[in-house]
PDB file of C-alpha atoms and ligand atoms in Angstrom:
ATOM      1  CA  UNK A   1       0.000   0.000   0.000  1.00  0.00           C
ATOM      2  CA  UNK A   2       1.375   3.378  -1.044  1.00  0.00           C
ATOM      3  CA  UNK A   3       0.611   6.980  -0.154  1.00  0.00           C
ATOM      4  CA  UNK A   4      -1.566   7.385  -3.241  1.00  0.00           C
ATOM      5  CA  UNK A   5      -3.846   4.549  -2.021  1.00  0.00           C
ATOM      6  CA  UNK A   6      -4.724   6.304   1.238  1.00  0.00           C
ATOM      7  CA  UNK A   7      -4.504   9.980   0.342  1.00  0.00           C
ATOM      8  CA  UNK A   8      -7.410  12.412   0.267  1.00  0.00           C
ATOM      9  CA  UNK A   9      -7.503  14.049  -3.143  1.00  0.00           C
ATOM     10  CA  UNK A  10      -7.596  16.705  -4.264  1.00  0.00           C
ATOM     11  CA  UNK A  11      -5.944  18.367  -1.260  1.00  0.00           C
ATOM     12  CA  UNK A  12      -7.451  21.646  -0.088  1.00  0.00           C
ATOM     13  CA  UNK A  13      -4.683  24.236  -0.341  1.00  0.00           C
ATOM     14  CA  UNK A  14      -4.170  27.939   0.220  1.00  0.00           C
ATOM     15  CA  UNK A  15      -2.079  30.605  -1.496  1.00  0.00           C
ATOM     16  CA  UNK A  16       0.900  32.044   0.364  1.00  0.00           C
ATOM     17  CA  UNK A  17      -0.673  35.457  -0.307  1.00  0.00           C
ATOM     18  CA  UNK A  18      -3.738  34.655   1.832  1.00  0.00           C
ATOM     19  CA  UNK A  19      -4.365  36.085   5.291  1.00  0.00           C
ATOM     20  CA  UNK A  20      -4.475  34.202   8.595  1.00  0.00           C
ATOM     21  CA  UNK A  21      -8.206  34.946   8.715  1.00  0.00           C
ATOM     22  CA  UNK A  22      -8.765  33.372   5.278  1.00  0.00           C
ATOM     23  CA  UNK A  23      -6.718  30.297   6.248  1.00  0.00           C
ATOM     24  CA  UNK A  24      -8.706  29.945   9.498  1.00  0.00           C
ATOM     25  CA  UNK A  25     -11.990  30.199   7.588  1.00  0.00           C
ATOM     26  CA  UNK A  26     -10.952  27.382   5.202  1.00  0.00           C
ATOM     27  CA  UNK A  27      -9.875  25.124   8.098  1.00  0.00           C
ATOM     28  CA  UNK A  28     -13.261  25.624   9.792  1.00  0.00           C
ATOM     29  CA  UNK A  29     -15.414  25.404   6.661  1.00  0.00           C
ATOM     30  CA  UNK A  30     -13.697  22.227   5.438  1.00  0.00           C
ATOM     31  CA  UNK A  31     -13.304  20.747   8.951  1.00  0.00           C
ATOM     32  CA  UNK A  32      -9.595  20.081   8.473  1.00  0.00           C
ATOM     33  CA  UNK A  33      -6.393  20.805  10.372  1.00  0.00           C
ATOM     34  CA  UNK A  34      -3.744  20.998   7.634  1.00  0.00           C
ATOM     35  CA  UNK A  35      -3.464  23.328   4.668  1.00  0.00           C
ATOM     36  CA  UNK A  36      -0.599  22.926   2.207  1.00  0.00           C
ATOM     37  CA  UNK A  37       0.499  26.363   0.982  1.00  0.00           C
ATOM     38  CA  UNK A  38       1.105  26.980  -2.720  1.00  0.00           C
ATOM     39  CA  UNK A  39       3.287  29.475  -4.572  1.00  0.00           C
ATOM     40  CA  UNK A  40       2.097  31.375  -7.684  1.00  0.00           C
ATOM     41  CA  UNK A  41       2.965  28.373  -9.901  1.00  0.00           C
ATOM     42  CA  UNK A  42       0.735  26.123  -7.729  1.00  0.00           C
ATOM     43  CA  UNK A  43       3.741  24.209  -6.336  1.00  0.00           C
ATOM     44  CA  UNK A  44       4.022  23.441  -2.644  1.00  0.00           C
ATOM     45  CA  UNK A  45       5.833  26.101  -0.631  1.00  0.00           C
ATOM     46  CA  UNK A  46       4.798  25.216   2.925  1.00  0.00           C
ATOM     47  CA  UNK A  47       2.069  24.086   5.267  1.00  0.00           C
ATOM     48  CA  UNK A  48      -0.107  25.847   7.805  1.00  0.00           C
ATOM     49  CA  UNK A  49      -2.097  24.029  10.478  1.00  0.00           C
ATOM     50  CA  UNK A  50      -4.611  24.814  13.202  1.00  0.00           C
ATOM     51  CA  UNK A  51      -1.663  24.564  15.632  1.00  0.00           C
ATOM     52  CA  UNK A  52       0.042  27.424  13.744  1.00  0.00           C
ATOM     53  CA  UNK A  53      -3.135  29.534  14.007  1.00  0.00           C
ATOM     54  CA  UNK A  54      -3.156  28.937  17.772  1.00  0.00           C
ATOM     55  CA  UNK A  55       0.470  30.091  17.801  1.00  0.00           C
ATOM     56  CA  UNK A  56      -0.490  33.265  15.900  1.00  0.00           C
ATOM     57  CA  UNK A  57      -3.135  34.025  18.533  1.00  0.00           C
ATOM     58  CA  UNK A  58      -0.822  33.169  21.436  1.00  0.00           C
ATOM     59  CA  UNK A  59       2.102  35.198  20.082  1.00  0.00           C
ATOM     60  CA  UNK A  60       0.174  38.056  18.439  1.00  0.00           C
ATOM     61  CA  UNK A  61       1.456  37.241  14.925  1.00  0.00           C
ATOM     62  CA  UNK A  62      -0.605  38.803  12.167  1.00  0.00           C
ATOM     63  CA  UNK A  63       0.788  37.705   8.824  1.00  0.00           C
ATOM     64  CA  UNK A  64       0.300  34.236   7.332  1.00  0.00           C
ATOM     65  CA  UNK A  65       3.931  34.049   6.209  1.00  0.00           C
ATOM     66  CA  UNK A  66       5.040  34.388   9.846  1.00  0.00           C
ATOM     67  CA  UNK A  67       3.367  31.087  10.745  1.00  0.00           C
ATOM     68  CA  UNK A  68       3.868  29.013   7.582  1.00  0.00           C
ATOM     69  CA  UNK A  69       6.246  26.065   8.029  1.00  0.00           C
ATOM     70  CA  UNK A  70       8.345  26.248   4.868  1.00  0.00           C
ATOM     71  CA  UNK A  71      10.504  23.143   5.371  1.00  0.00           C
ATOM     72  CA  UNK A  72       7.486  20.956   4.694  1.00  0.00           C
ATOM     73  CA  UNK A  73       7.917  17.192   4.903  1.00  0.00           C
ATOM     74  CA  UNK A  74       6.168  15.431   2.016  1.00  0.00           C
ATOM     75  CA  UNK A  75       5.578  11.969   0.646  1.00  0.00           C
ATOM     76  CA  UNK A  76       5.506  10.729  -2.939  1.00  0.00           C
ATOM     77  CA  UNK A  77       2.555   8.873  -4.461  1.00  0.00           C
ATOM     78  CA  UNK A  78       4.500   5.609  -4.638  1.00  0.00           C
ATOM     79  CA  UNK A  79       6.054   5.783  -1.162  1.00  0.00           C
ATOM     80  CA  UNK A  80       5.036   2.811   1.041  1.00  0.00           C
ATOM     81  CA  UNK A  81       2.760   3.944   3.856  1.00  0.00           C
ATOM     82  CA  UNK A  82       5.088   2.379   6.459  1.00  0.00           C
ATOM     83  CA  UNK A  83       7.728   4.904   5.375  1.00  0.00           C
ATOM     84  CA  UNK A  84       5.202   7.763   5.376  1.00  0.00           C
ATOM     85  CA  UNK A  85       3.973   6.786   8.870  1.00  0.00           C
ATOM     86  CA  UNK A  86       7.591   6.736  10.066  1.00  0.00           C
ATOM     87  CA  UNK A  87       8.093  10.299   8.758  1.00  0.00           C
ATOM     88  CA  UNK A  88       4.989  11.464  10.642  1.00  0.00           C
ATOM     89  CA  UNK A  89       5.975   9.691  13.839  1.00  0.00           C
ATOM     90  CA  UNK A  90       9.632  10.844  13.797  1.00  0.00           C
ATOM     91  CA  UNK A  91       8.646  14.486  13.191  1.00  0.00           C
ATOM     92  CA  UNK A  92       5.577  14.530  15.492  1.00  0.00           C
ATOM     93  CA  UNK A  93       3.318  15.615  12.640  1.00  0.00           C
ATOM     94  CA  UNK A  94      -0.029  14.218  11.553  1.00  0.00           C
ATOM     95  CA  UNK A  95      -0.166  14.959   7.834  1.00  0.00           C
ATOM     96  CA  UNK A  96       2.042  14.725   4.763  1.00  0.00           C
ATOM     97  CA  UNK A  97       1.215  16.392   1.457  1.00  0.00           C
ATOM     98  CA  UNK A  98       1.607  13.943  -1.436  1.00  0.00           C
ATOM     99  CA  UNK A  99       3.627  15.656  -4.159  1.00  0.00           C
ATOM    100  CA  UNK A 100       5.037  14.670  -7.538  1.00  0.00           C
ATOM    101  CA  UNK A 101       8.634  15.333  -8.565  1.00  0.00           C
ATOM    102  CA  UNK A 102       7.802  18.876  -9.681  1.00  0.00           C
ATOM    103  CA  UNK A 103       6.244  19.835  -6.342  1.00  0.00           C
ATOM    104  CA  UNK A 104       2.664  19.649  -7.620  1.00  0.00           C
ATOM    105  CA  UNK A 105       0.304  18.603  -4.821  1.00  0.00           C
ATOM    106  CA  UNK A 106      -1.579  15.403  -5.638  1.00  0.00           C
ATOM    107  CA  UNK A 107      -3.315  14.937  -2.280  1.00  0.00           C
ATOM    108  CA  UNK A 108      -2.654  14.656   1.443  1.00  0.00           C
ATOM    109  CA  UNK A 109      -2.319  11.744   3.843  1.00  0.00           C
ATOM    110  CA  UNK A 110      -3.202  12.194   7.484  1.00  0.00           C
ATOM    111  CA  UNK A 111      -2.965  10.080  10.630  1.00  0.00           C
ATOM    112  CA  UNK A 112      -6.793  10.029  10.467  1.00  0.00           C
ATOM    113  CA  UNK A 113      -6.599   8.413   7.023  1.00  0.00           C
ATOM    114  CA  UNK A 114      -4.118   5.824   8.307  1.00  0.00           C
ATOM    115  CA  UNK A 115      -6.374   5.015  11.314  1.00  0.00           C
ATOM    116  CA  UNK A 116      -9.293   4.552   8.904  1.00  0.00           C
ATOM    117  CA  UNK A 117      -7.199   2.086   6.914  1.00  0.00           C
ATOM    118  CA  UNK A 118      -6.238   0.089  10.030  1.00  0.00           C
ATOM    119  CA  UNK A 119      -9.757   0.238  11.484  1.00  0.00           C
ATOM    120  CA  UNK A 120     -11.690  -0.964   8.448  1.00  0.00           C
TER     121      UNK A 120
HETATM  122  N1  SAM B   1       7.816  18.810  14.477  1.00  0.00           N
HETATM  123  C1  SAM B   1       7.490  19.649  15.612  1.00  0.00           C
HETATM  124  C2  SAM B   1       8.495  19.481  16.692  1.00  0.00           C
HETATM  125  O1  SAM B   1       9.201  18.469  16.700  1.00  0.00           O
HETATM  126  O2  SAM B   1       8.555  20.358  17.550  1.00  0.00           O
HETATM  127  C3  SAM B   1       6.142  19.315  16.173  1.00  0.00           C
HETATM  128  C4  SAM B   1       5.036  19.485  15.243  1.00  0.00           C
HETATM  129  S1  SAM B   1       3.967  20.658  15.880  1.00  0.00           S
HETATM  130  C5  SAM B   1       2.828  19.798  16.877  1.00  0.00           C
HETATM  131  C6  SAM B   1       3.073  21.284  14.596  1.00  0.00           C
HETATM  132  C7  SAM B   1       3.945  21.987  13.608  1.00  0.00           C
HETATM  133  O3  SAM B   1       4.278  21.052  12.610  1.00  0.00           O
HETATM  134  C8  SAM B   1       3.254  23.136  12.950  1.00  0.00           C
HETATM  135  O4  SAM B   1       4.071  24.276  12.991  1.00  0.00           O
HETATM  136  C9  SAM B   1       3.030  22.681  11.523  1.00  0.00           C
HETATM  137  O5  SAM B   1       3.139  23.730  10.578  1.00  0.00           O
HETATM  138  C10 SAM B   1       4.114  21.662  11.355  1.00  0.00           C
HETATM  139  N2  SAM B   1       3.797  20.632  10.375  1.00  0.00           N
HETATM  140  C11 SAM B   1       2.660  19.937  10.235  1.00  0.00           C
HETATM  141  N3  SAM B   1       2.724  19.094   9.181  1.00  0.00           N
HETATM  142  C12 SAM B   1       3.963  19.263   8.648  1.00  0.00           C
HETATM  143  C13 SAM B   1       4.656  18.691   7.543  1.00  0.00           C
HETATM  144  N4  SAM B   1       4.111  17.752   6.773  1.00  0.00           N
HETATM  145  N5  SAM B   1       5.910  19.116   7.294  1.00  0.00           N
HETATM  146  C14 SAM B   1       6.485  20.064   8.076  1.00  0.00           C
HETATM  147  N6  SAM B   1       5.884  20.634   9.137  1.00  0.00           N
HETATM  148  C15 SAM B   1       4.642  20.246   9.410  1.00  0.00           C
END
């Protein structure tokens, strides 16, 4: 089983030009916790999560770019899920964008998706 077999697709993403308020609204409306961030050419440039929004509130940060994690850890569509789960566990994160070799976002895998797979 590979990342592409368990990913949610298409991934809901947000532009790096968006505001924290816009990112928060998408997280709430779509009932998600992770938003891959895209650059003008629609390639991945980071990730923003509900944890980062909490940090913005706690620290009084106002601009989205101040809370984006730019060294985003990703998986490839053909990566075995054991390897993807190891990346999540080692980095204490609960989602990995699935990207192709050009950085185009194909979907996202989350610890929720992996639990669903194990639980079914
Ligand atoms: N790795 C952090 C550490 O060891 O301190 C803990 C993760 S922390 C609970 C949440 C942070 O992880 C947020 O800032 C979020 O942007 C980031 N994050 C979530 N998913 C990520 C991913 N796939 N790649 C890189 N950072 C990610």
